[in-house]
Amino acid sequence: MTLKEYRSKRRFKVTPEPEGKKSSQKPEGPSRIFVVQKHSATQLHYDFRLEWNGVLLSWAVPKGPSTDPSVKRLAMHVEDHPIDYASFEGIIPAGEYGGGTVMVWDNGTWEPHVPDVNAALEKGDFKFILHGKKLHGSWVLVRTRGFGSSTKESWLLIKHRDEFASPNDITVDEPKSVSSGRLLADIASAGGGDVAKAAKGDPISAAKPPVPAKKPKKMSARRKKK
Ligand code: MN
């Protein structure tokens, strides 16, 4: 668990991403956070991050999580991220590592569903429970073979059968940020990012003609009704 690789990939004078100084990391509490960030980079993907041992363990999931237990989603293990990365939503400048638009797609807390998290991670069979705004219930990350000489491990993210399993595509049904109610194109637009590229990550049904002033209000009103 180290942020060396995370820091070595980024130029903090240029990118607004958090440097992850030790002082900004909160001590390990009883409930640990998770975040799923939707990231319009070279390829659109979802970054799945679980707090563990003072960092965010991270997997890049190209198609995002599926609530359908029959669907296995490829999850590439990537470098640990600092805890305060969990609230990062905005623009990574073009040309920088991961350049593009980042949305906080889901967040909440998680708990292990195994007696020993470190042993489960090592074994490559890691069960956990999510208490998110969109994602709930029991999930598993299973390690498969790595890709040749690549240092990155490939895993599969799979929903277990429980009352939160659903055949519906949650990435299409729930495309907006849980922290700001915005679509990717809204975030790109507000931060001077690549709006056209970001919009490709928004479901077509959600990408309505922009009504910049009123949109956030409408969304919070709709949320309150739920
Ligand atoms: Mn990413």
mmCIF file of C-alpha atoms and ligand atoms in Angstrom:
data_model
loop_
_atom_site.group_PDB
_atom_site.id
_atom_site.type_symbol
_atom_site.label_atom_id
_atom_site.label_comp_id
_atom_site.label_asym_id
_atom_site.label_seq_id
_atom_site.Cartn_x
_atom_site.Cartn_y
_atom_site.Cartn_z
ATOM 1 C CA MET A 1 0.000 0.000 0.000
ATOM 2 C CA THR A 2 1.905 2.997 -1.219
ATOM 3 C CA LEU A 3 1.109 6.128 -3.164
ATOM 4 C CA LYS A 4 4.520 6.212 -4.857
ATOM 5 C CA GLU A 5 3.185 5.003 -8.209
ATOM 6 C CA TYR A 6 0.173 7.338 -7.970
ATOM 7 C CA ARG A 7 2.431 10.345 -7.379
ATOM 8 C CA SER A 8 5.034 9.409 -9.976
ATOM 9 C CA LYS A 9 2.380 9.387 -12.716
ATOM 10 C CA ARG A 10 1.056 12.874 -12.026
ATOM 11 C CA ARG A 11 2.277 16.490 -12.140
ATOM 12 C CA PHE A 12 0.505 18.190 -9.262
ATOM 13 C CA LYS A 13 1.376 21.669 -10.476
ATOM 14 C CA VAL A 14 -0.786 20.969 -13.522
ATOM 15 C CA THR A 15 -3.522 18.546 -12.471
ATOM 16 C CA PRO A 16 -6.127 19.455 -9.813
ATOM 17 C CA GLU A 17 -6.084 15.881 -8.483
ATOM 18 C CA PRO A 18 -5.122 15.569 -4.762
ATOM 19 C CA GLU A 19 -1.489 14.898 -3.986
ATOM 20 C CA GLY A 20 -2.511 12.658 -1.110
ATOM 21 C CA LYS A 21 -0.325 14.066 1.616
ATOM 22 C CA LYS A 22 -0.205 11.928 4.737
ATOM 23 C CA SER A 23 -1.847 14.660 6.790
ATOM 24 C CA SER A 24 -4.898 14.640 4.533
ATOM 25 C CA GLN A 25 -5.529 10.939 5.045
ATOM 26 C CA LYS A 26 -8.026 10.149 7.723
ATOM 27 C CA PRO A 27 -7.295 7.452 10.253
ATOM 28 C CA GLU A 28 -8.835 4.045 9.672
ATOM 29 C CA GLY A 29 -12.380 4.184 11.043
ATOM 30 C CA PRO A 30 -14.884 1.418 11.615
ATOM 31 C CA SER A 31 -16.652 2.133 8.330
ATOM 32 C CA ARG A 32 -14.596 2.411 5.202
ATOM 33 C CA ILE A 33 -15.543 4.418 2.165
ATOM 34 C CA PHE A 34 -15.866 3.353 -1.426
ATOM 35 C CA VAL A 35 -16.246 5.431 -4.564
ATOM 36 C CA VAL A 36 -16.909 4.711 -8.213
ATOM 37 C CA GLN A 37 -15.639 7.467 -10.485
ATOM 38 C CA LYS A 38 -16.756 7.641 -14.094
ATOM 39 C CA HIS A 39 -13.789 8.771 -16.132
ATOM 40 C CA SER A 40 -13.866 9.979 -19.714
ATOM 41 C CA ALA A 41 -10.168 9.459 -20.526
ATOM 42 C CA THR A 42 -8.590 7.844 -23.588
ATOM 43 C CA GLN A 43 -11.277 5.193 -23.068
ATOM 44 C CA LEU A 44 -14.393 5.733 -20.992
ATOM 45 C CA HIS A 45 -14.218 3.623 -17.831
ATOM 46 C CA TYR A 46 -15.329 3.480 -14.210
ATOM 47 C CA ASP A 47 -12.736 3.567 -11.425
ATOM 48 C CA PHE A 48 -13.824 1.345 -8.550
ATOM 49 C CA ARG A 49 -12.069 2.275 -5.295
ATOM 50 C CA LEU A 50 -12.255 0.752 -1.798
ATOM 51 C CA GLU A 51 -10.619 2.267 1.266
ATOM 52 C CA TRP A 52 -8.159 -0.135 2.823
ATOM 53 C CA ASN A 53 -5.032 0.434 4.942
ATOM 54 C CA GLY A 54 -5.056 4.196 4.457
ATOM 55 C CA VAL A 55 -5.377 4.210 0.676
ATOM 56 C CA LEU A 56 -8.022 3.559 -1.974
ATOM 57 C CA LEU A 57 -7.466 0.177 -3.612
ATOM 58 C CA SER A 58 -8.370 0.816 -7.243
ATOM 59 C CA TRP A 59 -9.635 -1.084 -10.250
ATOM 60 C CA ALA A 60 -10.455 0.355 -13.679
ATOM 61 C CA VAL A 61 -13.697 -1.201 -14.938
ATOM 62 C CA PRO A 62 -14.139 -0.450 -18.679
ATOM 63 C CA LYS A 63 -17.890 -1.143 -18.794
ATOM 64 C CA GLY A 64 -18.672 -0.180 -15.213
ATOM 65 C CA PRO A 65 -20.353 -2.309 -12.559
ATOM 66 C CA SER A 66 -23.309 -4.500 -13.491
ATOM 67 C CA THR A 67 -26.051 -5.389 -11.030
ATOM 68 C CA ASP A 68 -26.824 -8.494 -13.123
ATOM 69 C CA PRO A 69 -25.185 -11.526 -11.437
ATOM 70 C CA SER A 70 -24.804 -13.251 -14.812
ATOM 71 C CA VAL A 71 -22.563 -10.417 -16.064
ATOM 72 C CA LYS A 72 -18.860 -10.429 -15.194
ATOM 73 C CA ARG A 73 -17.134 -7.089 -15.650
ATOM 74 C CA LEU A 74 -13.403 -6.880 -16.339
ATOM 75 C CA ALA A 75 -11.637 -4.866 -13.616
ATOM 76 C CA MET A 76 -7.971 -4.002 -14.112
ATOM 77 C CA HIS A 77 -6.113 -3.511 -10.851
ATOM 78 C CA VAL A 78 -4.392 -0.110 -10.940
ATOM 79 C CA GLU A 79 -2.291 1.933 -8.543
ATOM 80 C CA ASP A 80 -3.530 2.816 -5.056
ATOM 81 C CA HIS A 81 -5.058 6.295 -4.805
ATOM 82 C CA PRO A 82 -5.085 8.663 -1.809
ATOM 83 C CA ILE A 83 -8.230 8.661 0.348
ATOM 84 C CA ASP A 84 -9.048 12.255 -0.545
ATOM 85 C CA TYR A 85 -9.247 11.264 -4.205
ATOM 86 C CA ALA A 86 -12.728 9.937 -3.408
ATOM 87 C CA SER A 87 -14.282 13.400 -3.626
ATOM 88 C CA PHE A 88 -12.448 14.415 -6.800
ATOM 89 C CA GLU A 89 -14.797 15.446 -9.594
ATOM 90 C CA GLY A 90 -13.602 17.694 -12.388
ATOM 91 C CA ILE A 91 -11.126 17.963 -15.203
ATOM 92 C CA ILE A 92 -7.691 16.378 -15.515
ATOM 93 C CA PRO A 93 -5.982 18.600 -18.121
ATOM 94 C CA ALA A 94 -5.469 17.192 -21.619
ATOM 95 C CA GLY A 95 -2.024 15.671 -22.018
ATOM 96 C CA GLU A 96 -1.746 14.787 -18.313
ATOM 97 C CA TYR A 97 -2.010 11.208 -17.015
ATOM 98 C CA GLY A 98 -5.692 10.230 -17.223
ATOM 99 C CA GLY A 99 -6.522 13.511 -18.958
ATOM 100 C CA GLY A 100 -10.301 13.936 -19.235
ATOM 101 C CA THR A 101 -13.454 14.389 -17.164
ATOM 102 C CA VAL A 102 -14.040 12.668 -13.814
ATOM 103 C CA MET A 103 -17.452 12.205 -12.150
ATOM 104 C CA VAL A 104 -18.245 10.829 -8.687
ATOM 105 C CA TRP A 105 -20.719 8.262 -10.025
ATOM 106 C CA ASP A 106 -21.393 6.493 -6.712
ATOM 107 C CA ASN A 107 -20.076 6.502 -3.170
ATOM 108 C CA GLY A 108 -20.794 5.202 0.285
ATOM 109 C CA THR A 109 -19.289 2.690 2.681
ATOM 110 C CA TRP A 110 -18.274 -0.942 2.355
ATOM 111 C CA GLU A 111 -17.640 -3.858 4.657
ATOM 112 C CA PRO A 112 -15.715 -7.058 4.082
ATOM 113 C CA HIS A 113 -17.623 -10.298 3.587
ATOM 114 C CA VAL A 114 -14.516 -12.358 4.300
ATOM 115 C CA PRO A 115 -12.739 -12.961 7.617
ATOM 116 C CA ASP A 116 -9.372 -11.621 6.384
ATOM 117 C CA VAL A 117 -9.285 -8.916 3.694
ATOM 118 C CA ASN A 118 -5.541 -9.127 3.058
ATOM 119 C CA ALA A 119 -5.707 -12.903 2.669
ATOM 120 C CA ALA A 120 -8.711 -12.594 0.335
ATOM 121 C CA LEU A 121 -6.917 -10.019 -1.822
ATOM 122 C CA GLU A 122 -3.854 -12.227 -1.993
ATOM 123 C CA LYS A 123 -5.948 -15.249 -2.851
ATOM 124 C CA GLY A 124 -7.808 -13.252 -5.500
ATOM 125 C CA ASP A 125 -11.293 -14.010 -4.160
ATOM 126 C CA PHE A 126 -12.529 -10.947 -2.333
ATOM 127 C CA LYS A 127 -16.160 -10.675 -1.205
ATOM 128 C CA PHE A 128 -17.588 -7.443 0.172
ATOM 129 C CA ILE A 129 -20.826 -5.562 0.787
ATOM 130 C CA LEU A 130 -21.510 -2.103 -0.614
ATOM 131 C CA HIS A 131 -23.700 0.530 1.025
ATOM 132 C CA GLY A 132 -23.789 3.083 -1.770
ATOM 133 C CA LYS A 133 -26.347 5.438 -3.260
ATOM 134 C CA LYS A 134 -26.575 3.301 -6.407
ATOM 135 C CA LEU A 135 -24.715 0.077 -5.637
ATOM 136 C CA HIS A 136 -25.848 -2.128 -2.766
ATOM 137 C CA GLY A 137 -25.473 -5.609 -1.390
ATOM 138 C CA SER A 138 -22.967 -8.351 -1.925
ATOM 139 C CA TRP A 139 -20.238 -8.310 -4.609
ATOM 140 C CA VAL A 140 -17.046 -10.176 -5.385
ATOM 141 C CA LEU A 141 -13.780 -9.344 -7.104
ATOM 142 C CA VAL A 142 -12.119 -12.454 -8.530
ATOM 143 C CA ARG A 143 -8.607 -12.332 -9.938
ATOM 144 C CA THR A 144 -8.073 -13.994 -13.289
ATOM 145 C CA ARG A 145 -4.781 -14.394 -15.118
ATOM 146 C CA GLY A 146 -2.664 -11.290 -15.676
ATOM 147 C CA PHE A 147 -1.962 -10.015 -19.127
ATOM 148 C CA GLY A 148 1.423 -11.425 -20.137
ATOM 149 C CA SER A 149 4.256 -9.236 -18.912
ATOM 150 C CA SER A 150 1.858 -6.530 -17.714
ATOM 151 C CA THR A 151 2.218 -5.672 -14.049
ATOM 152 C CA LYS A 152 -1.514 -5.015 -13.914
ATOM 153 C CA GLU A 153 -3.697 -7.857 -12.736
ATOM 154 C CA SER A 154 -7.056 -8.498 -14.296
ATOM 155 C CA TRP A 155 -9.985 -9.228 -12.034
ATOM 156 C CA LEU A 156 -13.719 -9.697 -12.581
ATOM 157 C CA LEU A 157 -16.279 -7.638 -10.690
ATOM 158 C CA ILE A 158 -19.456 -9.650 -10.157
ATOM 159 C CA LYS A 159 -22.714 -8.983 -8.338
ATOM 160 C CA HIS A 160 -23.929 -11.754 -6.065
ATOM 161 C CA ARG A 161 -27.555 -12.826 -6.135
ATOM 162 C CA ASP A 162 -29.424 -10.924 -3.445
ATOM 163 C CA GLU A 163 -32.335 -8.491 -3.214
ATOM 164 C CA PHE A 164 -30.218 -5.787 -4.900
ATOM 165 C CA ALA A 165 -29.460 -7.826 -8.031
ATOM 166 C CA SER A 166 -31.184 -6.531 -11.158
ATOM 167 C CA PRO A 167 -30.995 -7.170 -14.897
ATOM 168 C CA ASN A 168 -31.335 -3.441 -15.599
ATOM 169 C CA ASP A 169 -28.229 -1.504 -16.703
ATOM 170 C CA ILE A 170 -27.539 0.836 -13.796
ATOM 171 C CA THR A 171 -24.908 2.770 -15.765
ATOM 172 C CA VAL A 172 -27.658 3.768 -18.223
ATOM 173 C CA ASP A 173 -30.468 4.172 -15.670
ATOM 174 C CA GLU A 174 -28.384 6.233 -13.228
ATOM 175 C CA PRO A 175 -25.885 8.252 -15.270
ATOM 176 C CA LYS A 176 -25.514 11.295 -13.019
ATOM 177 C CA SER A 177 -23.002 12.307 -10.356
ATOM 178 C CA VAL A 178 -24.037 11.480 -6.786
ATOM 179 C CA SER A 179 -22.150 14.539 -5.528
ATOM 180 C CA SER A 180 -23.385 17.186 -7.984
ATOM 181 C CA GLY A 181 -26.245 15.675 -10.005
ATOM 182 C CA ARG A 182 -24.371 16.459 -13.205
ATOM 183 C CA LEU A 183 -23.754 14.429 -16.336
ATOM 184 C CA LEU A 184 -20.212 14.067 -17.669
ATOM 185 C CA ALA A 185 -20.852 16.733 -20.319
ATOM 186 C CA ASP A 186 -22.046 19.172 -17.617
ATOM 187 C CA ILE A 187 -18.845 18.616 -15.625
ATOM 188 C CA ALA A 188 -16.691 19.035 -18.728
ATOM 189 C CA SER A 189 -18.565 22.183 -19.687
ATOM 190 C CA ALA A 190 -18.236 23.766 -16.233
ATOM 191 C CA GLY A 191 -14.523 23.002 -15.984
ATOM 192 C CA GLY A 192 -13.454 23.882 -19.510
ATOM 193 C CA GLY A 193 -12.944 20.233 -20.474
ATOM 194 C CA ASP A 194 -13.680 18.337 -23.679
ATOM 195 C CA VAL A 195 -17.491 18.499 -23.745
ATOM 196 C CA ALA A 196 -17.961 16.504 -26.965
ATOM 197 C CA LYS A 197 -15.820 13.642 -25.674
ATOM 198 C CA ALA A 198 -17.475 13.689 -22.243
ATOM 199 C CA ALA A 199 -20.945 13.682 -23.833
ATOM 200 C CA LYS A 200 -20.099 10.369 -25.514
ATOM 201 C CA GLY A 201 -20.030 8.869 -22.021
ATOM 202 C CA ASP A 202 -23.514 10.108 -21.198
ATOM 203 C CA PRO A 203 -26.414 7.861 -22.202
ATOM 204 C CA ILE A 204 -28.165 9.295 -25.271
ATOM 205 C CA SER A 205 -31.496 9.400 -23.460
ATOM 206 C CA ALA A 206 -29.937 11.563 -20.732
ATOM 207 C CA ALA A 207 -28.139 13.949 -23.071
ATOM 208 C CA LYS A 208 -30.886 16.492 -23.550
ATOM 209 C CA PRO A 209 -30.256 19.983 -24.887
ATOM 210 C CA PRO A 210 -28.425 21.834 -22.100
ATOM 211 C CA VAL A 211 -30.398 24.112 -19.809
ATOM 212 C CA PRO A 212 -27.412 25.242 -17.733
ATOM 213 C CA ALA A 213 -29.117 27.492 -15.190
ATOM 214 C CA LYS A 214 -32.069 25.289 -14.290
ATOM 215 C CA LYS A 215 -30.665 21.785 -14.601
ATOM 216 C CA PRO A 216 -29.102 21.324 -11.124
ATOM 217 C CA LYS A 217 -32.266 22.578 -9.416
ATOM 218 C CA LYS A 218 -34.471 20.150 -11.282
ATOM 219 C CA MET A 219 -32.250 17.290 -10.321
ATOM 220 C CA SER A 220 -32.220 18.002 -6.601
ATOM 221 C CA ALA A 221 -35.988 18.406 -6.670
ATOM 222 C CA ARG A 222 -36.379 15.058 -8.332
ATOM 223 C CA ARG A 223 -34.080 13.461 -5.792
ATOM 224 C CA LYS A 224 -36.021 14.760 -2.840
ATOM 225 C CA LYS A 225 -39.183 13.204 -4.168
ATOM 226 C CA LYS A 226 -37.628 9.732 -4.124
HETATM 227 MN MN MN B 1 -9.408 6.308 -14.450
#
